[in-house]
Amino acid sequence: MDNEVDKLLDNPYAASLVYVSVTVLSLIVFLSVFELVTRYKCWSEIKKGNLSVAMATGGKIFGICNIFRFSIQSNDSVYESLIWGTFGYVILLAAYFLFEFLTPVFRIDEEISRDNRAVGLTAMVISVSLSYVIGATVII
């Protein structure tokens, strides 16, 4: 089975399709986890026009995909890329909890659900910025 997958991945078009498919499926799973840990429902808030939630969610999407970009670029197999991408996501999730914990003045999730755009923008920038740092570590 592994030999068949390796032969398939020798074709650059097939490899591209496999890597993108794995990343998109991971993105769906990881966004679902974020949906479980936030106090608001991302997609229903976005549907209502909550720009803060859209910015925070967009930052998470960019962050996850950016981590996978580094993971794909620096690993030899789709399996290694998935493992490192997942590891990077766990770090990004931990950073989200740390951000929530280190701002005792107000609750991040509550402010974002109230459409506090300053907090939404800050959450987006943190996700994007940390994804570069996390991504740089998966190259090791």
Coordinates of N, CA and C in Angstrom, one line a residue:
M1 N 0.8 -1.2 0.0 CA 0.0 0.0 0.0 C 0.9 1.3 0.0
D2 N 1.9 1.3 0.9 CA 2.8 2.4 0.9 C 3.5 2.7 -0.4
N3 N 3.9 1.6 -1.1 CA 4.5 1.7 -2.4 C 3.6 2.4 -3.4
E4 N 2.3 2.0 -3.4 CA 1.4 2.6 -4.3 C 1.2 4.0 -4.1
V5 N 1.1 4.4 -2.8 CA 0.9 5.8 -2.5 C 2.2 6.6 -2.9
D6 N 3.4 6.0 -2.6 CA 4.6 6.7 -3.0 C 4.7 6.9 -4.5
K7 N 4.3 5.9 -5.3 CA 4.2 6.0 -6.8 C 3.3 7.1 -7.2
L8 N 2.2 7.2 -6.5 CA 1.2 8.2 -6.9 C 1.8 9.6 -6.6
L9 N 2.5 9.7 -5.5 CA 3.1 11.0 -5.1 C 4.3 11.4 -5.9
D10 N 4.8 10.4 -6.8 CA 5.9 10.8 -7.7 C 5.4 11.7 -8.8
N11 N 4.1 11.6 -9.1 CA 3.5 12.5 -10.1 C 3.2 13.8 -9.4
P12 N 3.8 14.9 -9.9 CA 3.6 16.2 -9.2 C 2.2 16.7 -9.2
Y13 N 1.4 16.4 -10.2 CA 0.0 16.8 -10.2 C -0.8 16.0 -9.1
A14 N -0.6 14.7 -9.0 CA -1.2 13.9 -8.0 C -0.8 14.3 -6.6
A15 N 0.5 14.6 -6.5 CA 1.1 15.0 -5.2 C 0.4 16.3 -4.7
S16 N 0.3 17.3 -5.6 CA -0.3 18.5 -5.3 C -1.8 18.3 -4.9
L17 N -2.5 17.5 -5.6 CA -3.9 17.2 -5.2 C -4.0 16.6 -3.8
V18 N -3.1 15.6 -3.5 CA -3.1 14.9 -2.2 C -2.7 15.9 -1.1
Y19 N -1.7 16.7 -1.3 CA -1.3 17.7 -0.2 C -2.4 18.7 0.0
V20 N -3.0 19.2 -1.0 CA -4.1 20.2 -0.9 C -5.3 19.5 -0.2
S21 N -5.7 18.3 -0.6 CA -6.8 17.6 0.0 C -6.6 17.3 1.5
V22 N -5.4 16.9 1.8 CA -5.0 16.7 3.3 C -5.1 18.0 4.0
T23 N -4.6 19.1 3.5 CA -4.7 20.3 4.2 C -6.1 20.8 4.3
V24 N -6.9 20.7 3.3 CA -8.3 21.1 3.4 C -9.1 20.3 4.4
L25 N -8.9 19.0 4.4 CA -9.6 18.2 5.4 C -9.1 18.5 6.8
S26 N -7.8 18.7 7.0 CA -7.3 19.1 8.3 C -7.9 20.5 8.7
L27 N -8.0 21.4 7.8 CA -8.5 22.7 8.1 C -9.9 22.6 8.6
I28 N -10.7 21.8 8.0 CA -12.1 21.6 8.4 C -12.2 21.0 9.8
V29 N -11.3 20.0 10.1 CA -11.3 19.4 11.4 C -10.8 20.4 12.5
F30 N -9.8 21.1 12.2 CA -9.2 22.1 13.1 C -10.1 23.2 13.4
L31 N -10.8 23.7 12.3 CA -11.7 24.8 12.6 C -12.9 24.3 13.4
S32 N -13.3 23.1 13.2 CA -14.4 22.5 14.1 C -13.9 22.5 15.5
V33 N -12.7 22.2 15.8 CA -12.2 22.2 17.2 C -12.2 23.6 17.7
F34 N -11.8 24.6 16.9 CA -11.9 26.0 17.4 C -13.3 26.4 17.6
E35 N -14.2 25.9 16.8 CA -15.7 26.2 17.0 C -16.1 25.7 18.4
L36 N -15.6 24.5 18.8 CA -16.0 23.9 20.1 C -15.4 24.7 21.3
V37 N -14.3 25.3 21.1 CA -13.6 26.0 22.3 C -14.0 27.5 22.4
T38 N -14.5 28.1 21.3 CA -14.9 29.5 21.4 C -16.4 29.6 22.0
R39 N -16.7 30.7 22.6 CA -18.0 30.9 23.2 C -19.0 31.4 22.1
Y40 N -18.6 31.6 20.9 CA -19.5 32.0 19.8 C -19.5 31.0 18.7
K41 N -20.5 31.0 17.9 CA -20.5 30.1 16.7 C -20.0 30.9 15.5
C42 N -18.9 30.5 15.0 CA -18.2 31.3 14.0 C -19.1 31.6 12.8
W43 N -19.6 30.5 12.2 CA -20.3 30.7 10.9 C -21.6 31.4 11.0
S44 N -22.3 31.2 12.1 CA -23.6 32.0 12.3 C -23.3 33.4 12.6
E45 N -22.2 33.7 13.3 CA -21.8 35.1 13.6 C -21.4 35.8 12.3
I46 N -20.6 35.1 11.5 CA -20.2 35.6 10.2 C -21.4 35.9 9.3
K47 N -22.3 35.0 9.3 CA -23.6 35.2 8.5 C -24.3 36.4 8.9
K48 N -24.3 36.7 10.2 CA -24.9 38.0 10.7 C -24.1 39.2 10.4
G49 N -22.9 39.1 9.9 CA -22.1 40.2 9.6 C -21.1 40.7 10.6
N50 N -20.8 39.8 11.6 CA -19.9 40.1 12.7 C -18.5 40.1 12.1
L51 N -18.0 41.3 11.8 CA -16.6 41.4 11.2 C -15.5 40.9 12.2
S52 N -15.7 41.1 13.4 CA -14.7 40.7 14.4 C -14.5 39.2 14.3
V53 N -15.6 38.4 14.3 CA -15.5 37.0 14.2 C -14.9 36.6 12.9
A54 N -15.3 37.3 11.8 CA -14.7 37.0 10.5 C -13.2 37.2 10.5
M55 N -12.7 38.3 11.1 CA -11.3 38.5 11.2 C -10.6 37.5 12.0
A56 N -11.1 37.1 13.2 CA -10.5 36.1 14.0 C -10.5 34.8 13.3
T57 N -11.6 34.4 12.7 CA -11.7 33.1 12.0 C -10.7 33.1 10.8
G58 N -10.7 34.2 10.0 CA -9.8 34.4 8.9 C -8.3 34.2 9.4
G59 N -8.0 34.8 10.5 CA -6.6 34.6 11.0 C -6.3 33.2 11.4
K60 N -7.3 32.4 11.9 CA -7.1 31.0 12.2 C -7.0 30.2 10.9
I61 N -7.8 30.5 9.9 CA -7.7 29.8 8.6 C -6.3 30.1 8.0
F62 N -5.9 31.3 8.0 CA -4.6 31.6 7.4 C -3.5 30.9 8.3
G63 N -3.6 31.0 9.6 CA -2.6 30.4 10.5 C -2.4 28.9 10.2
I64 N -3.5 28.2 10.2 CA -3.5 26.8 10.0 C -2.9 26.4 8.6
C65 N -3.3 27.1 7.6 CA -2.8 26.9 6.2 C -1.3 27.2 6.1
N66 N -0.9 28.3 6.8 CA 0.5 28.7 6.7 C 1.4 27.7 7.4
I67 N 0.9 27.1 8.5 CA 1.7 26.1 9.2 C 1.8 24.9 8.3
F68 N 0.7 24.5 7.6 CA 0.8 23.4 6.7 C 1.7 23.7 5.5
R69 N 1.7 24.9 5.1 CA 2.6 25.3 4.0 C 4.1 25.0 4.4
F70 N 4.5 25.4 5.5 CA 5.8 25.2 6.0 C 6.1 23.6 6.2
S71 N 5.0 23.0 6.7 CA 5.2 21.5 6.9 C 5.3 20.8 5.6
I72 N 4.6 21.1 4.6 CA 4.7 20.5 3.3 C 6.0 20.8 2.6
Q73 N 6.5 22.0 2.8 CA 7.7 22.4 2.2 C 8.9 21.7 2.8
S74 N 8.9 21.4 4.0 CA 10.1 20.9 4.7 C 10.0 19.4 5.0
N75 N 9.0 18.7 4.6 CA 8.9 17.2 4.9 C 8.9 16.4 3.6
D76 N 9.3 15.2 3.7 CA 9.4 14.3 2.5 C 8.2 13.6 2.2
S77 N 7.3 13.4 3.1 CA 6.1 12.6 2.8 C 4.8 13.4 3.3
V78 N 3.7 13.0 2.8 CA 2.4 13.5 3.2 C 2.1 13.2 4.6
Y79 N 2.6 12.0 5.1 CA 2.4 11.6 6.4 C 3.2 12.5 7.4
E80 N 4.4 12.8 7.1 CA 5.2 13.6 8.0 C 4.6 15.0 8.0
S81 N 4.2 15.5 6.8 CA 3.6 16.8 6.7 C 2.3 16.9 7.6
L82 N 1.5 15.9 7.6 CA 0.3 15.8 8.4 C 0.7 15.8 9.9
I83 N 1.6 15.1 10.3 CA 2.0 15.0 11.7 C 2.5 16.4 12.1
W84 N 3.5 17.0 11.3 CA 4.0 18.3 11.7 C 2.9 19.4 11.7
G85 N 2.1 19.3 10.7 CA 1.0 20.3 10.6 C 0.0 20.2 11.8
T86 N -0.3 19.0 12.2 CA -1.1 18.8 13.4 C -0.4 19.3 14.6
F87 N 0.9 19.0 14.7 CA 1.6 19.5 15.9 C 1.6 21.0 15.9
G88 N 1.8 21.6 14.8 CA 1.8 23.1 14.7 C 0.5 23.6 15.1
Y89 N -0.6 22.9 14.7 CA -2.0 23.4 15.0 C -2.2 23.3 16.5
V90 N -1.7 22.3 17.2 CA -1.8 22.1 18.6 C -1.1 23.3 19.3
I91 N 0.0 23.7 18.8 CA 0.7 24.9 19.4 C -0.1 26.1 19.2
L92 N -0.7 26.3 18.0 CA -1.5 27.5 17.7 C -2.7 27.5 18.6
L93 N -3.3 26.3 18.9 CA -4.5 26.2 19.8 C -4.1 26.6 21.2
A94 N -2.9 26.1 21.6 CA -2.4 26.5 23.0 C -2.1 28.0 23.1
A95 N -1.6 28.6 22.0 CA -1.4 30.0 22.0 C -2.7 30.8 22.1
Y96 N -3.8 30.3 21.5 CA -5.1 30.9 21.6 C -5.5 30.9 23.1
F97 N -5.4 29.8 23.7 CA -5.8 29.7 25.2 C -4.9 30.6 26.0
L98 N -3.6 30.7 25.7 CA -2.7 31.6 26.4 C -3.1 33.0 26.2
F99 N -3.5 33.4 25.0 CA -3.9 34.8 24.7 C -5.2 35.1 25.5
E100 N -6.1 34.2 25.6 CA -7.3 34.3 26.4 C -7.0 34.5 27.8
F101 N -6.0 33.7 28.3 CA -5.7 33.7 29.7 C -4.9 35.0 30.1
L102 N -4.0 35.4 29.2 CA -3.2 36.6 29.5 C -3.8 37.9 29.4
T103 N -5.1 38.0 29.0 CA -5.8 39.2 28.9 C -7.0 39.2 30.0
P104 N -6.6 39.4 31.2 CA -7.7 39.3 32.3 C -8.6 40.5 32.3
V105 N -8.2 41.5 31.6 CA -9.0 42.8 31.7 C -10.4 42.5 31.1
F106 N -10.5 41.7 30.0 CA -11.7 41.3 29.4 C -11.6 40.0 28.8
R107 N -12.8 39.4 28.5 CA -12.8 38.0 27.8 C -12.7 38.2 26.3
I108 N -11.7 37.6 25.7 CA -11.5 37.8 24.3 C -12.7 37.3 23.5
D109 N -13.2 36.1 23.8 CA -14.4 35.5 23.1 C -15.6 36.4 23.2
E110 N -15.8 37.0 24.4 CA -17.0 37.8 24.5 C -16.9 39.1 23.7
E111 N -15.7 39.7 23.7 CA -15.5 40.9 23.0 C -15.6 40.7 21.5
I112 N -15.1 39.5 21.0 CA -15.2 39.2 19.6 C -16.7 39.0 19.2
S113 N -17.4 38.3 20.1 CA -18.8 38.0 19.8 C -19.6 39.3 19.8
R114 N -19.2 40.3 20.5 CA -19.8 41.6 20.6 C -19.4 42.5 19.4
D115 N -18.6 42.0 18.5 CA -18.1 42.7 17.3 C -17.1 43.8 17.7
N116 N -16.3 43.6 18.7 CA -15.2 44.5 19.0 C -14.1 44.3 18.0
R117 N -14.1 45.1 17.0 CA -13.2 44.9 15.9 C -11.7 45.1 16.3
A118 N -11.4 45.8 17.3 CA -10.0 45.9 17.7 C -9.5 44.6 18.2
V119 N -10.4 43.9 19.0 CA -10.0 42.6 19.5 C -10.0 41.6 18.4
G120 N -10.9 41.6 17.5 CA -10.9 40.7 16.3 C -9.7 40.9 15.5
L121 N -9.3 42.1 15.2 CA -8.1 42.3 14.5 C -6.8 41.8 15.2
T122 N -6.8 42.1 16.5 CA -5.6 41.6 17.3 C -5.6 40.1 17.3
A123 N -6.7 39.4 17.4 CA -6.7 38.0 17.4 C -6.3 37.4 16.0
M124 N -6.7 38.1 14.9 CA -6.2 37.7 13.6 C -4.7 37.9 13.4
V125 N -4.2 39.0 13.9 CA -2.8 39.3 13.7 C -1.9 38.3 14.6
I126 N -2.4 37.9 15.7 CA -1.7 37.0 16.6 C -1.7 35.6 15.9
S127 N -2.8 35.1 15.4 CA -2.8 33.8 14.7 C -1.9 33.8 13.5
V128 N -1.9 34.9 12.7 CA -1.1 35.0 11.5 C 0.4 35.0 11.9
S129 N 0.7 35.9 12.8 CA 2.1 36.0 13.2 C 2.7 34.8 13.8
L130 N 1.9 34.2 14.7 CA 2.4 32.9 15.4 C 2.5 31.8 14.4
S131 N 1.7 31.8 13.3 CA 1.8 30.7 12.3 C 3.2 30.8 11.6
Y132 N 3.8 31.9 11.5 CA 5.1 32.0 10.9 C 6.2 31.5 11.8
V133 N 6.0 31.8 13.1 CA 7.0 31.3 14.1 C 6.9 29.8 14.2
I134 N 5.6 29.3 14.3 CA 5.4 27.9 14.4 C 5.9 27.2 13.2
G135 N 5.6 27.8 12.0 CA 6.0 27.2 10.8 C 7.5 27.1 10.7
A136 N 8.2 28.1 11.1 CA 9.7 28.0 11.1 C 10.2 26.9 11.9
T137 N 9.5 26.5 13.0 CA 10.0 25.4 13.8 C 9.7 24.0 13.2
V138 N 8.8 23.9 12.3 CA 8.6 22.6 11.7 C 9.6 22.3 10.6
I139 N 10.4 23.3 10.2 CA 11.5 23.0 9.2 C 12.6 22.3 9.8
I140 N 12.8 22.3 11.1 CA 13.9 21.7 11.8 C 13.9 20.2 11.5

